PDB file of C-alpha atoms in Angstrom:
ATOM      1  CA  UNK A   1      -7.219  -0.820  16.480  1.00 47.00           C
ATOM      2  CA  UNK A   2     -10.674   0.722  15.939  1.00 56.00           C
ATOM      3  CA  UNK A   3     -13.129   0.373  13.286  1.00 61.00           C
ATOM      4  CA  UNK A   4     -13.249   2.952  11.075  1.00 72.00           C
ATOM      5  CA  UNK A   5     -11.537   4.051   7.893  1.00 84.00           C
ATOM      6  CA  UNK A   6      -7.981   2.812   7.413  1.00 87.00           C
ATOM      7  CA  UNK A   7      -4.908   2.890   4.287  1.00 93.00           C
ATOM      8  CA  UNK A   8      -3.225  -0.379   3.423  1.00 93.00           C
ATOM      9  CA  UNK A   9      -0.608  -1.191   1.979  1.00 94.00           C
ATOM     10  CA  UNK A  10       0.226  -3.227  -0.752  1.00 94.00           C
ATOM     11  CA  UNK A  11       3.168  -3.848  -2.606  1.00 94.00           C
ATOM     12  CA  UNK A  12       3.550  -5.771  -5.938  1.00 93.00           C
ATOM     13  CA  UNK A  13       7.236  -5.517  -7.261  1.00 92.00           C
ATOM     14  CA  UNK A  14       8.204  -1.462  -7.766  1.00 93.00           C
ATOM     15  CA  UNK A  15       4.476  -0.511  -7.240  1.00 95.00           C
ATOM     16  CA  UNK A  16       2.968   0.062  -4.038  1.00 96.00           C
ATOM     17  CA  UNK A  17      -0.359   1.333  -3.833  1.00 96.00           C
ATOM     18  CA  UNK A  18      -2.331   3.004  -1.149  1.00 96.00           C
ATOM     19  CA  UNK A  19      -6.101   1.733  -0.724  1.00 94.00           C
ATOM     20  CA  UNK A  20      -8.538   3.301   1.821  1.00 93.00           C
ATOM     21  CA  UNK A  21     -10.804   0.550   3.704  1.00 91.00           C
ATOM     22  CA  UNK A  22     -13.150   0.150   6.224  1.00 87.00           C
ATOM     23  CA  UNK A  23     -12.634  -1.823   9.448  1.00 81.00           C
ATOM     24  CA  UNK A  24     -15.400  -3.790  11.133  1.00 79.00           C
ATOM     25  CA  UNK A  25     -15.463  -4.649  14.069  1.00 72.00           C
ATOM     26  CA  UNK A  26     -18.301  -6.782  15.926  1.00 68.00           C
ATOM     27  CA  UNK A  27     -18.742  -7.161  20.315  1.00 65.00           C
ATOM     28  CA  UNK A  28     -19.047 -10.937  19.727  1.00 67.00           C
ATOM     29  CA  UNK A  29     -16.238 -11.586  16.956  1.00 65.00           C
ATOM     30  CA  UNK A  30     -12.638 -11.178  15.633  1.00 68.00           C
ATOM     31  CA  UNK A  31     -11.809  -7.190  15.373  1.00 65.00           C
ATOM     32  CA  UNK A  32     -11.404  -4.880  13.523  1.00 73.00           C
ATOM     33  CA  UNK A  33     -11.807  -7.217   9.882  1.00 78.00           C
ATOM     34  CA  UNK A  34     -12.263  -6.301   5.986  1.00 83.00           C
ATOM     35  CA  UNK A  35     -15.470  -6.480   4.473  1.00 87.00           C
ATOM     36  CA  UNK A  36     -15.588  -8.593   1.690  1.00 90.00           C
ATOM     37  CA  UNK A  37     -15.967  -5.835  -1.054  1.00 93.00           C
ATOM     38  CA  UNK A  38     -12.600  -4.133   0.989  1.00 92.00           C
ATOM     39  CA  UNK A  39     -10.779  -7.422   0.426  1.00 92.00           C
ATOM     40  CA  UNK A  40     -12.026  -7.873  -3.509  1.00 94.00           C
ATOM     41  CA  UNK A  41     -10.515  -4.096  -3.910  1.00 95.00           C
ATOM     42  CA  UNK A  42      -7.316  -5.304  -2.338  1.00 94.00           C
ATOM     43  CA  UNK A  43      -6.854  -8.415  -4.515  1.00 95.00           C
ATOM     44  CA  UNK A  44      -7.618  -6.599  -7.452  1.00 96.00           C
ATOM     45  CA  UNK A  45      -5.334  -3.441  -6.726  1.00 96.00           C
ATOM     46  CA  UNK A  46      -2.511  -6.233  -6.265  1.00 95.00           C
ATOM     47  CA  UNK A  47      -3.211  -8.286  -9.285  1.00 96.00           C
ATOM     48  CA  UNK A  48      -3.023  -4.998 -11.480  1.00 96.00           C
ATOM     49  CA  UNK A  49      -0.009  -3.615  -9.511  1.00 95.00           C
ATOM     50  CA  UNK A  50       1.520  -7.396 -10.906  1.00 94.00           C
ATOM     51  CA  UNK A  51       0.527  -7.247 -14.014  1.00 95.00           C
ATOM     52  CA  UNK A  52       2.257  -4.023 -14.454  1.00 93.00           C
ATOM     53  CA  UNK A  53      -1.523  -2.131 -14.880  1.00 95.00           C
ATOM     54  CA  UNK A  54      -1.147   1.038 -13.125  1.00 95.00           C
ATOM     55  CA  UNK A  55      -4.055   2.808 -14.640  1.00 96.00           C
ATOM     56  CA  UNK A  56      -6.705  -0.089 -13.104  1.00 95.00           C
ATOM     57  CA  UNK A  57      -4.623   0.418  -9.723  1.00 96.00           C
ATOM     58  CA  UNK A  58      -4.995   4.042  -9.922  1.00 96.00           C
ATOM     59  CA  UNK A  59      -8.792   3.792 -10.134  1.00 96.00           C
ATOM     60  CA  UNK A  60      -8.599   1.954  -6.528  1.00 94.00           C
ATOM     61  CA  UNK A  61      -5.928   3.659  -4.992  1.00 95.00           C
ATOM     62  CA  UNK A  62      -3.190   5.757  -4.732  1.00 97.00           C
ATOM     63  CA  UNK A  63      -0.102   4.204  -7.123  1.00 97.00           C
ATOM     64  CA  UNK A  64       3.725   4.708  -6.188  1.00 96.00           C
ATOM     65  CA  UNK A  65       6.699   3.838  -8.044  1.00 95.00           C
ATOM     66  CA  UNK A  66       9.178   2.159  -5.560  1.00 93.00           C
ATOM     67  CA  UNK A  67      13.152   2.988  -6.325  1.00 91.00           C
ATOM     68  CA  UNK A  68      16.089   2.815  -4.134  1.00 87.00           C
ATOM     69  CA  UNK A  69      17.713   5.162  -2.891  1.00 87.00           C
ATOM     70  CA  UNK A  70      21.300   5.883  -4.100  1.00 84.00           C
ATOM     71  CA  UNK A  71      23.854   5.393  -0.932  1.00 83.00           C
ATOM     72  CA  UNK A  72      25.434   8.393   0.566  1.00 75.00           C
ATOM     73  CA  UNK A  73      28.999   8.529  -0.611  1.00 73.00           C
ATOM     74  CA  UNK A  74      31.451   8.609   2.096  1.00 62.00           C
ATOM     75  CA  UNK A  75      32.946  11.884   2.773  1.00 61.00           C
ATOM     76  CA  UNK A  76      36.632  12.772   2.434  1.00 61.00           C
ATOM     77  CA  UNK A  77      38.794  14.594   4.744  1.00 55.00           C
ATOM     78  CA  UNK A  78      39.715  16.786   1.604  1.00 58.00           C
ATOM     79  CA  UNK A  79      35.856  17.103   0.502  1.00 55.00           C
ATOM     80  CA  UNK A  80      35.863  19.826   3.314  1.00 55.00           C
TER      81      UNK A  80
END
């Protein structure tokens, strides 16, 4: 991985959200990293995703409604 721009992902029960970050990375250090303001936007994206706050999420990121999908029904013979 590079620095640069980056989505994450985070998920909080049937939310998930998409938040754009920066990566950091340094010659002499761990790469690429968050910066701290990146990692405050995260943890409060999440906490509104839990407490069910999807307009505060929206304002950081992009909000999705998670559902399952239905299974395929198996196909008959006879459906044909």
């Amino acid at each position: 991985m590079t620095p640069g721009k980056h989505i994450k992902l985070t998920r909080e029960g049937e939310y998930m959200a998409e938040v754009e970050v920066a990566r950091i990375g340094e010659p002499a250090g761990w790469e690429p990293y968050l910066s701290v303001e990146d990692a405050t936007k995260l943890d409060r994206i999440q906490a509104a995703l839990k407490a069910g706050d999807t307009t505060s999420a929206a304002q950081l990121g992009k909000v999705y409604r998670i559902a399952p999908l239905e299974p395929a029904r198996a196909r008959n013979s006879s459906d044909h």
